[in-house]
Amino acid sequence: MPFRHRYTGLISKYLDRLPVQDDVRIIGLGEGNTPLIQLSKLPRVVARDVDLFVKFEGLNPTGSFKDRGMTMAVTKAVDEGAKAIICASTGNTSASAAAYAARAGIACFVLIPDGKIALGKLAQAIMHGAQVLQIRGNFDAGMRLVKELAEQAPLTIVNSINPYRLQGQKTAAFEIVEELERAPDYHCLPVGNAGNITAHWIGYCESSGSGQDGRLTEACTLCDGQCRFASAVVDKRPRMVGYQAAGSAPFMRGAPVDDPDTVATAIRIGHPQSWQQALAVSRESGGWFDELSDEEILQAQRLLADHEGVFCEPASATSVAGALRDIRSGRIPEGSTVVCTLTGHGLKDPDVAIAQAGDAVQTVDAELEAVRGAIVDRL
């Protein structure tokens, strides 16, 4: 007996708004439908009256937003007869690609930077059966190699240069609009490869009816008109704001960064593959790019976990760190509705979290008085 109301994933939900046939074999893990959490304490930290939300993409099946795009990329790859997929990754893409390849029953090859990947993400790729190649180079070198390999072997690239990735990722904007019953005034995201900020803009454009009748916005041209435009459900689009880590901020430097460095490994990318599209998003939306130090990023990660109960990985906290700074300065004015994307779960990078813990773990004797004394001391 079919379970008519069971949620099975974003492709099934948005079938009429994605470039897939109705009878396609969907490779899914129930991705999407992630919570939009309103923050109650952090606005008070900056003493400003704003409605501040986080879209917690860390609650996707493999713990990051990558699953939204990967279900589309792998579904289309399988539909077109692919037997293997490949990606370069700082971690989250490799974890997601490996999981969806396992689900589909095809091979997966991932190239990761030597010593520059969080162990939680590496463990996922290994457990899902991917062939992991650790290169003596950074993500950008891996991306170059992936492109070259795909020209010489029957491999489908599932990085965000695959337009179907962005088609899946745009659905986050659909969900935000559905829940708020409007678009936010500002949408803040961490920026690494810059595909996600582009994908969200595509989603907001479709929700507002922009680009109908073949009149694509500049940023939307990446999908080559494959999307099925929805009728307008909102009458505005947000300003899109992208934040980078200071040691990996090509948009702020105005040029690629050859040796990016930041504790936020997911955005340690110096040559963004969606560079031109992201610039178009900023220009079309009236938004901006900015950068934050590693210290600011880690402070925001702790604030979210300690004040709001939301544990995200460092790269995710970049969006909140930037939003709080711009709210405090007035660049994002009071009275605004602001959504920050949290791209991945904190358990992706436990080493960084534990390194910040300090004396959070206290060792005492296994005796009532010792335990009671330790508790009383902290009350």
Coordinates of C-alpha atoms in Angstrom, one line a residue:
M1 CA 0.0 0.0 0.0
P2 CA 1.5 3.4 -1.0
F3 CA 2.2 5.9 1.8
R4 CA 0.7 9.0 0.1
H5 CA 1.8 11.6 2.5
R6 CA 5.3 10.4 3.3
Y7 CA 8.1 12.9 2.5
T8 CA 10.6 11.2 0.2
G9 CA 12.8 14.1 -0.9
L10 CA 13.0 17.3 -2.8
I11 CA 12.8 15.9 -6.3
S12 CA 9.4 14.3 -5.6
K13 CA 8.2 17.5 -3.9
Y14 CA 9.3 19.9 -6.6
L15 CA 9.1 17.6 -9.6
D16 CA 7.2 20.2 -11.7
R17 CA 10.0 22.8 -11.0
L18 CA 13.0 20.7 -11.8
P19 CA 14.5 19.5 -15.1
V20 CA 13.5 15.9 -14.7
Q21 CA 10.9 13.6 -16.4
D22 CA 8.0 12.5 -14.3
D23 CA 9.0 8.8 -14.6
V24 CA 12.7 9.3 -13.8
R25 CA 14.4 6.9 -11.3
I26 CA 15.0 9.2 -8.3
I27 CA 18.2 8.7 -6.4
G28 CA 17.2 10.2 -3.0
L29 CA 17.7 9.9 0.7
G30 CA 14.9 12.2 1.9
E31 CA 17.0 15.3 1.6
G32 CA 15.6 18.8 1.9
N33 CA 12.7 19.9 4.2
T34 CA 15.3 21.3 6.7
P35 CA 14.3 23.5 9.6
L36 CA 14.2 27.3 9.5
I37 CA 15.0 28.2 13.0
Q38 CA 14.3 31.7 14.4
L39 CA 17.1 32.9 16.7
S40 CA 15.9 34.5 19.9
K41 CA 19.1 35.4 21.8
L42 CA 21.6 36.5 19.2
P43 CA 19.7 39.5 18.1
R44 CA 19.9 40.7 21.7
V45 CA 23.7 40.2 21.6
V46 CA 23.9 42.9 19.0
A47 CA 21.0 44.9 20.6
R48 CA 19.1 45.2 17.4
D49 CA 15.5 44.5 16.5
V50 CA 15.6 42.0 13.6
D51 CA 13.9 38.8 12.7
L52 CA 16.9 36.5 12.4
F53 CA 16.6 32.9 11.1
V54 CA 19.0 30.1 10.2
K55 CA 18.3 27.5 7.6
F56 CA 20.0 24.5 9.1
E57 CA 21.2 22.5 6.1
G58 CA 23.3 20.4 8.5
L59 CA 20.2 18.2 9.0
N60 CA 20.3 16.8 5.5
P61 CA 21.1 13.1 5.2
T62 CA 24.9 13.4 5.0
G63 CA 25.0 16.6 7.2
S64 CA 25.3 19.3 4.6
F65 CA 23.5 21.3 1.9
K66 CA 25.4 19.3 -0.8
D67 CA 22.7 16.6 -0.6
R68 CA 20.2 19.0 -2.3
G69 CA 22.3 19.3 -5.4
M70 CA 23.7 15.7 -5.3
T71 CA 20.3 14.1 -5.5
M72 CA 19.7 16.0 -8.7
A73 CA 23.2 15.4 -10.1
V74 CA 23.2 11.7 -9.5
T75 CA 19.6 11.2 -10.6
K76 CA 20.5 12.8 -13.9
A77 CA 23.8 11.0 -14.2
V78 CA 22.1 7.6 -13.7
D79 CA 19.2 8.6 -16.1
E80 CA 21.8 9.3 -18.7
G81 CA 23.6 6.0 -18.2
A82 CA 26.6 7.0 -16.1
K83 CA 28.4 4.2 -14.3
A84 CA 30.7 6.5 -12.2
I85 CA 30.9 10.0 -10.8
I86 CA 33.8 12.1 -9.7
C87 CA 34.4 15.3 -7.7
A88 CA 37.0 17.4 -6.1
S89 CA 36.1 18.2 -2.5
T90 CA 37.1 19.9 0.7
G91 CA 34.9 17.3 2.4
N92 CA 31.2 17.8 2.2
T93 CA 30.9 17.2 -1.6
S94 CA 32.9 14.0 -1.2
A95 CA 30.6 12.7 1.6
S96 CA 27.5 13.5 -0.3
A97 CA 28.7 12.1 -3.6
A98 CA 29.8 8.9 -2.0
A99 CA 26.4 8.4 -0.3
Y100 CA 24.3 9.0 -3.4
A101 CA 26.6 6.9 -5.5
A102 CA 26.2 4.1 -3.0
R103 CA 22.4 4.6 -3.2
A104 CA 22.5 4.5 -7.0
G105 CA 24.9 1.5 -7.2
I106 CA 27.5 3.3 -9.2
A107 CA 31.2 4.0 -8.6
C108 CA 32.4 7.2 -6.9
F109 CA 35.9 8.8 -7.1
V110 CA 36.8 11.8 -5.0
L111 CA 39.9 14.0 -4.9
I112 CA 40.7 15.6 -1.6
P113 CA 43.5 18.0 -0.5
D114 CA 46.3 16.3 1.5
G115 CA 45.8 17.0 5.2
K116 CA 43.1 19.7 4.5
I117 CA 39.9 17.8 5.1
A118 CA 37.9 17.5 8.3
L119 CA 38.0 13.9 9.6
G120 CA 34.2 13.6 10.0
K121 CA 33.8 14.2 6.2
L122 CA 36.6 11.9 5.3
A123 CA 35.1 9.1 7.4
Q124 CA 31.8 9.5 5.5
A125 CA 33.3 9.2 2.1
I126 CA 35.3 6.1 3.1
M127 CA 32.3 4.4 4.8
H128 CA 30.1 5.0 1.7
G129 CA 32.6 3.1 -0.4
A130 CA 34.2 5.9 -2.5
Q131 CA 37.6 5.6 -4.0
V132 CA 39.4 8.4 -2.2
L133 CA 42.5 10.0 -3.8
Q134 CA 44.4 12.4 -1.5
I135 CA 46.4 14.8 -3.7
R136 CA 49.4 16.8 -2.8
G137 CA 47.6 20.1 -3.6
N138 CA 44.6 22.1 -2.6
F139 CA 41.0 22.0 -3.8
D140 CA 41.6 24.2 -6.8
A141 CA 44.3 21.7 -8.0
G142 CA 41.8 18.9 -7.5
M143 CA 39.2 20.7 -9.5
R144 CA 41.6 21.2 -12.4
L145 CA 42.4 17.5 -12.4
V146 CA 38.7 16.4 -12.2
K147 CA 38.0 18.5 -15.3
E148 CA 40.9 16.9 -17.2
L149 CA 40.0 13.4 -16.1
A150 CA 36.4 13.8 -17.3
E151 CA 37.6 14.6 -20.7
Q152 CA 39.5 11.3 -20.9
A153 CA 37.3 8.8 -19.0
P154 CA 33.6 8.0 -18.8
L155 CA 33.1 10.0 -15.5
T156 CA 30.3 12.5 -14.7
I157 CA 31.5 15.5 -12.6
V158 CA 29.2 16.2 -9.7
N159 CA 30.9 19.4 -8.5
S160 CA 28.8 22.6 -8.8
I161 CA 29.9 23.1 -12.4
N162 CA 27.3 20.4 -13.0
P163 CA 24.2 22.6 -13.6
Y164 CA 21.9 20.0 -12.1
R165 CA 23.6 20.6 -8.7
L166 CA 22.4 24.2 -8.6
Q167 CA 18.9 23.0 -9.7
G168 CA 18.7 20.9 -6.6
Q169 CA 20.1 23.5 -4.3
K170 CA 17.7 26.2 -5.5
T171 CA 14.9 24.3 -3.6
A172 CA 16.2 25.8 -0.3
A173 CA 14.9 29.1 -1.4
F174 CA 11.5 27.5 -2.3
E175 CA 11.3 26.2 1.3
I176 CA 12.2 29.5 2.9
V177 CA 9.5 31.3 0.8
E178 CA 6.9 28.7 1.7
E179 CA 7.7 29.0 5.4
L180 CA 8.0 32.7 5.7
E181 CA 5.2 33.3 3.1
R182 CA 7.5 35.9 1.6
A183 CA 11.2 36.2 0.7
P184 CA 13.5 37.5 3.4
D185 CA 14.9 41.0 3.1
Y186 CA 18.5 39.7 3.3
H187 CA 19.9 36.2 2.7
C188 CA 23.4 35.6 4.1
L189 CA 25.6 32.7 3.0
P190 CA 29.2 31.5 3.4
V191 CA 30.9 31.6 0.0
G192 CA 33.6 29.1 -1.1
N193 CA 33.0 27.8 -4.6
A194 CA 30.1 30.2 -4.9
G195 CA 27.6 27.7 -6.3
N196 CA 25.2 27.9 -3.4
I197 CA 24.6 31.7 -3.5
T198 CA 24.0 31.3 -7.2
A199 CA 21.5 28.5 -6.7
H200 CA 19.6 30.4 -4.0
W201 CA 19.2 33.3 -6.3
I202 CA 17.9 31.1 -9.1
G203 CA 15.3 29.8 -6.6
Y204 CA 14.3 33.3 -5.5
C205 CA 14.1 34.4 -9.1
E206 CA 11.7 31.6 -9.9
S207 CA 9.6 32.2 -6.8
S208 CA 9.1 35.8 -7.8
G209 CA 8.4 35.0 -11.4
S210 CA 11.6 36.6 -12.7
G211 CA 12.9 35.0 -15.8
Q212 CA 9.6 33.7 -17.1
D213 CA 9.0 33.4 -20.8
G214 CA 12.7 32.7 -21.4
R215 CA 13.9 36.1 -20.0
L216 CA 16.6 34.6 -17.8
T217 CA 18.4 36.8 -15.3
E218 CA 22.1 37.0 -15.8
A219 CA 22.8 34.7 -12.8
C220 CA 20.3 32.1 -14.0
T221 CA 22.0 31.5 -17.4
L222 CA 24.2 28.8 -15.9
C223 CA 21.3 26.3 -16.0
D224 CA 20.8 27.0 -19.8
G225 CA 17.1 27.4 -19.4
Q226 CA 16.6 23.8 -18.2
C227 CA 14.5 24.8 -15.2
R228 CA 10.7 24.9 -15.3
F229 CA 9.8 28.4 -14.1
A230 CA 7.1 28.5 -11.5
S231 CA 4.3 31.0 -11.3
A232 CA 5.1 33.9 -9.1
V233 CA 4.4 33.3 -5.4
V234 CA 6.1 36.3 -3.9
D235 CA 6.6 39.8 -5.2
K236 CA 10.2 40.5 -4.1
R237 CA 13.6 39.0 -3.9
P238 CA 16.2 39.4 -1.1
R239 CA 19.5 41.1 -1.1
M240 CA 22.1 38.3 -1.3
V241 CA 25.1 38.7 1.0
G242 CA 28.1 36.4 0.7
Y243 CA 30.8 36.1 3.4
Q244 CA 34.2 34.6 3.0
A245 CA 37.1 33.8 5.4
A246 CA 39.8 36.5 5.3
G247 CA 42.4 33.9 4.4
S248 CA 40.3 32.7 1.5
A249 CA 38.5 35.7 0.1
P250 CA 39.0 36.0 -3.7
F251 CA 35.9 38.1 -4.1
M252 CA 37.3 40.7 -1.7
R253 CA 40.7 40.6 -3.4
G254 CA 39.2 40.9 -6.8
A255 CA 41.3 38.0 -8.0
P256 CA 41.8 34.3 -7.3
V257 CA 43.8 33.3 -4.2
D258 CA 46.4 30.7 -4.9
D259 CA 47.0 29.5 -1.4
P260 CA 43.8 29.9 0.6
D261 CA 44.0 29.3 4.3
T262 CA 41.2 29.2 7.0
V263 CA 40.0 27.1 9.8
A264 CA 36.7 27.0 7.9
T265 CA 37.8 24.1 5.6
A266 CA 34.5 24.0 3.6
I267 CA 35.2 27.4 2.1
R268 CA 39.0 27.1 1.8
I269 CA 38.7 27.7 -2.0
G270 CA 40.7 30.3 -3.8
H271 CA 39.4 29.8 -7.4
P272 CA 35.5 29.8 -7.2
Q273 CA 34.0 27.8 -10.1
S274 CA 30.8 30.0 -10.0
W275 CA 32.7 33.3 -9.9
Q276 CA 30.9 35.2 -12.6
Q277 CA 27.5 33.9 -11.6
A278 CA 28.0 35.0 -8.0
L279 CA 29.1 38.4 -9.1
A280 CA 25.9 38.7 -11.1
V281 CA 23.9 37.6 -8.1
S282 CA 25.5 40.4 -6.0
R283 CA 24.9 43.0 -8.6
E284 CA 21.3 41.9 -9.5
S285 CA 20.2 41.6 -5.8
G286 CA 21.9 44.8 -4.5
G287 CA 23.9 42.7 -2.1
W288 CA 27.6 42.5 -1.3
F289 CA 30.5 40.3 -0.3
D290 CA 32.6 40.7 2.9
E291 CA 35.2 38.8 4.8
L292 CA 35.7 37.6 8.4
S293 CA 38.7 36.5 10.5
D294 CA 38.9 32.9 11.7
E295 CA 38.4 34.3 15.2
E296 CA 35.1 35.9 14.3
I297 CA 33.9 32.7 12.6
L298 CA 34.7 30.5 15.6
Q299 CA 33.1 33.0 18.0
A300 CA 29.9 32.8 16.0
Q301 CA 30.1 29.0 16.0
R302 CA 30.3 29.1 19.8
L303 CA 27.5 31.7 20.1
L304 CA 25.1 29.6 18.0
A305 CA 25.8 26.4 20.0
D306 CA 25.9 28.0 23.4
H307 CA 23.1 30.5 23.1
E308 CA 20.7 28.9 20.5
G309 CA 21.4 25.1 20.7
V310 CA 22.5 25.0 17.0
F311 CA 25.8 23.2 16.3
C312 CA 27.2 24.0 12.9
E313 CA 30.6 23.6 11.3
P314 CA 32.9 26.6 11.2
A315 CA 32.2 27.5 7.5
S316 CA 28.5 27.7 8.3
A317 CA 29.0 30.1 11.1
T318 CA 30.6 32.6 8.7
S319 CA 27.1 33.6 7.5
V320 CA 26.0 34.3 11.1
A321 CA 29.2 36.1 12.0
G322 CA 28.9 38.4 9.0
A323 CA 25.2 39.0 9.5
L324 CA 25.6 39.9 13.2
R325 CA 28.4 42.4 12.3
D326 CA 26.3 44.0 9.6
I327 CA 23.2 44.1 11.8
R328 CA 25.3 45.8 14.6
S329 CA 26.7 48.4 12.2
G330 CA 23.3 49.1 10.6
R331 CA 24.3 48.0 7.2
I332 CA 21.4 45.5 7.6
P333 CA 18.8 47.8 9.1
E334 CA 16.6 47.2 12.1
G335 CA 13.2 45.7 11.2
S336 CA 14.7 43.4 8.6
T337 CA 14.0 39.7 8.1
V338 CA 17.3 38.0 7.7
V339 CA 18.0 34.3 6.8
C340 CA 21.5 32.8 7.3
T341 CA 22.3 29.5 5.6
L342 CA 24.1 27.0 7.9
T343 CA 25.7 24.8 5.3
G344 CA 26.9 21.9 7.5
H345 CA 26.6 20.2 10.9
G346 CA 29.2 20.8 13.6
L347 CA 30.0 17.1 13.8
K348 CA 31.6 17.4 10.4
D349 CA 34.6 18.9 12.1
P350 CA 34.7 17.8 15.7
D351 CA 38.5 18.5 16.1
V352 CA 37.9 22.2 15.8
A353 CA 35.0 22.2 18.2
I354 CA 37.0 20.2 20.8
A355 CA 40.0 22.5 20.4
Q356 CA 37.8 25.4 21.5
A357 CA 36.4 23.5 24.5
G358 CA 39.0 24.6 27.1
D359 CA 38.0 23.3 30.5
A360 CA 34.5 22.2 29.5
V361 CA 35.4 18.6 30.4
Q362 CA 36.3 18.1 34.1
T363 CA 37.5 14.9 35.6
V364 CA 36.3 14.0 39.1
D365 CA 36.2 10.9 41.2
A366 CA 33.2 8.5 40.8
E367 CA 31.8 9.6 44.2
L368 CA 28.7 11.5 45.1
E369 CA 30.4 14.2 47.0
A370 CA 32.9 14.8 44.2
V371 CA 30.2 15.0 41.5
R372 CA 27.9 17.2 43.7
G373 CA 30.8 19.5 44.5
A374 CA 31.7 20.0 40.9
I375 CA 28.0 20.8 40.0
V376 CA 27.5 23.2 43.0
D377 CA 30.6 25.1 42.0
R378 CA 29.0 25.9 38.6
L379 CA 25.6 26.8 39.8

